[in-house]
Structure formats: structure tokens, C-alpha cells
């Protein structure tokens, strides 16, 4: 009986949380017009157990709440971006060093935003705790080793909420770049479609000279039109493949790390949240052939 009672005793992380604030944002830190909130600070988004419904103070403070950003980052992850970026961290000392240094920026940002009492708890359990105790957590993704990579959503949220991270920063810029590529693809495809339509009408008003000759010409024109439509479809497919090529994302992150100095809080891309939401919508619409569903993310984790 004593064992059963002790097993029900709440953990320190649950005791430190205000249960009435379970998954309720402390403050909105990035705004997008479409969904109002793009990223938030929520210190009680943790959960106890697999199906837990109790609030808990966790090491992850910043959360993406814009559904378009969540969807496009999930798409990167689905195509293998996490493992490829982990490989980049393992092999590239420059990228790894910038990523590791961002953990300090995250802790400074956390201290600036949390109350003194909440920071003291956060510091003692996640920052000052040694790795040997498995309590030490690094960055918004709350990994156990400084060069580990787990969740790209966490890194993008960290950047949007004012704690610069080389990977999160680069993904933000990469989404904006993809949106510009989509505009170029759309113009090119529109031109190809227009040329195909123009060719469909060429010769339609020419007087008949010989029925057999006209039949042969019609057949040749039909084959040519079919080939052009196939080429247009191939062009569209190749454009979509290029947008889903996460190797390009990895190269972009690597080049960003080499070319740029780590940004400070004042130059964080937090002000780009609205443009970022629109860019993500443009890319997803092009890839999926329809606008993404307009729905709000109802839970943080």
C-alpha cells in the first residue's frame, strides 16, 4: 500500500507547474495575421506519462503554433531532414560549434522571460544538472547531449522566439527562399501552358487543301500536343521534387553557418513570422495542389 501511494506522488516537474495553466501559453512571442499566434512561450506544456493530462514544467519553452509552419517543418522531417542534419553536425565542426553556442542563448532568453522562481527551478533541473544524472538538457529541443538533434519544430520556435539557433534561423530563411522559387516555377509553368494552348490553335483556320494531308497534320499536331503536355507535367513534377529535396536544405544550413556570424536577439527573425506563414502557405499550396487547411493547432505537444 505504501508503495502504491508513493508511486502516485507527483514528480517535482508536476509539482512546480500550475495545473490550471496546462498547455496555456505564458506569452505570445511571434505573430502571424492568418492564425494570430505563430510561436509562444509555454512553460507548462509538459505532460506526465504517455497519456498524461497533468501539467509539468519541461525544458522546452518555445512552441510553434502556426499550423502552416508546423506542417512545412513536419514535411522536412518526413523527408529525412533530422538524420541528415545530425550527420552535418557530426561532421562539420563549424556548424556544430554554432549550434552548441546557441544553447547558451536559449538559456539566457529563458532567464529573461521566466519569473525568478521559475528560472531557479529551470536552472537547477535542466541547466546546472550534470549529464551523468540525465537531467541536463540542451536547447529548446531538450536533448541530452549538446550536439544531438531531435526536433526541427523546436529549433524554428526557438529562433522565432528570440533565441537564435543556426539551424532554426536557416530553416526560416530556407522557407522564404522556397516561396520565391515557387513564384518562379509558377511563371515558368504558366508560360509553358500558354505556349501549348497557342499551338493548339495554330493552323485551325487554314483552308483545306487535301483531306489526307490534313489528317496527317492533325495526327502530328496531336502527338506534339501530347508530348508538350507530358513535358509540362514532368516540369511540374521536377519542380515539386526540388522543393522536397532536403539535401538542399542541409547545404543551405551549412552555407549559412559558414557565411554568417551568429545573430543576437535584436536581429532574430521574429518580425518575419507573418511573412514566414505566408511563404509556408505558398509552398504547401504548390506542393499539394490546394491551399493547406485553415486550422489552428489546438495543443502544443
Short mmCIF file of N, CA and C in Angstrom, two decimals, residues 121-131 135-137:
data_model
loop_
_atom_site.label_atom_id
_atom_site.label_comp_id
_atom_site.label_asym_id
_atom_site.label_seq_id
_atom_site.Cartn_x
_atom_site.Cartn_y
_atom_site.Cartn_z
N UNK A 121 14.03 27.05 -10.77
CA UNK A 121 13.67 25.64 -10.97
C UNK A 121 14.25 25.14 -12.30
N UNK A 122 14.08 25.90 -13.36
CA UNK A 122 14.57 25.53 -14.68
C UNK A 122 16.08 25.34 -14.65
N UNK A 123 16.77 26.27 -14.03
CA UNK A 123 18.23 26.22 -13.96
C UNK A 123 18.71 24.99 -13.18
N UNK A 124 18.12 24.74 -12.04
CA UNK A 124 18.59 23.63 -11.20
C UNK A 124 18.31 22.26 -11.82
N UNK A 125 17.23 22.14 -12.58
CA UNK A 125 16.85 20.83 -13.12
C UNK A 125 17.36 20.58 -14.53
N UNK A 126 17.54 21.64 -15.33
CA UNK A 126 17.88 21.43 -16.73
C UNK A 126 19.21 22.02 -17.16
N UNK A 127 19.69 23.05 -16.45
CA UNK A 127 20.92 23.73 -16.85
C UNK A 127 22.10 23.31 -15.99
N UNK A 128 21.94 23.42 -14.68
CA UNK A 128 23.04 23.11 -13.77
C UNK A 128 23.18 21.62 -13.50
N UNK A 129 22.14 20.85 -13.82
CA UNK A 129 22.20 19.40 -13.60
C UNK A 129 23.26 18.79 -14.51
N UNK A 130 24.00 17.84 -14.00
CA UNK A 130 25.04 17.20 -14.79
C UNK A 130 24.49 16.19 -15.77
N UNK A 131 25.24 15.95 -16.85
CA UNK A 131 24.81 14.97 -17.85
C UNK A 131 24.71 13.57 -17.25
N UNK A 135 19.74 14.74 -16.24
CA UNK A 135 18.86 15.87 -16.05
C UNK A 135 19.21 17.03 -16.96
N UNK A 136 20.48 17.15 -17.34
CA UNK A 136 20.93 18.26 -18.18
C UNK A 136 20.25 18.21 -19.55
N UNK A 137 19.66 19.34 -19.94
CA UNK A 137 19.01 19.43 -21.24
C UNK A 137 19.57 20.62 -22.00
#
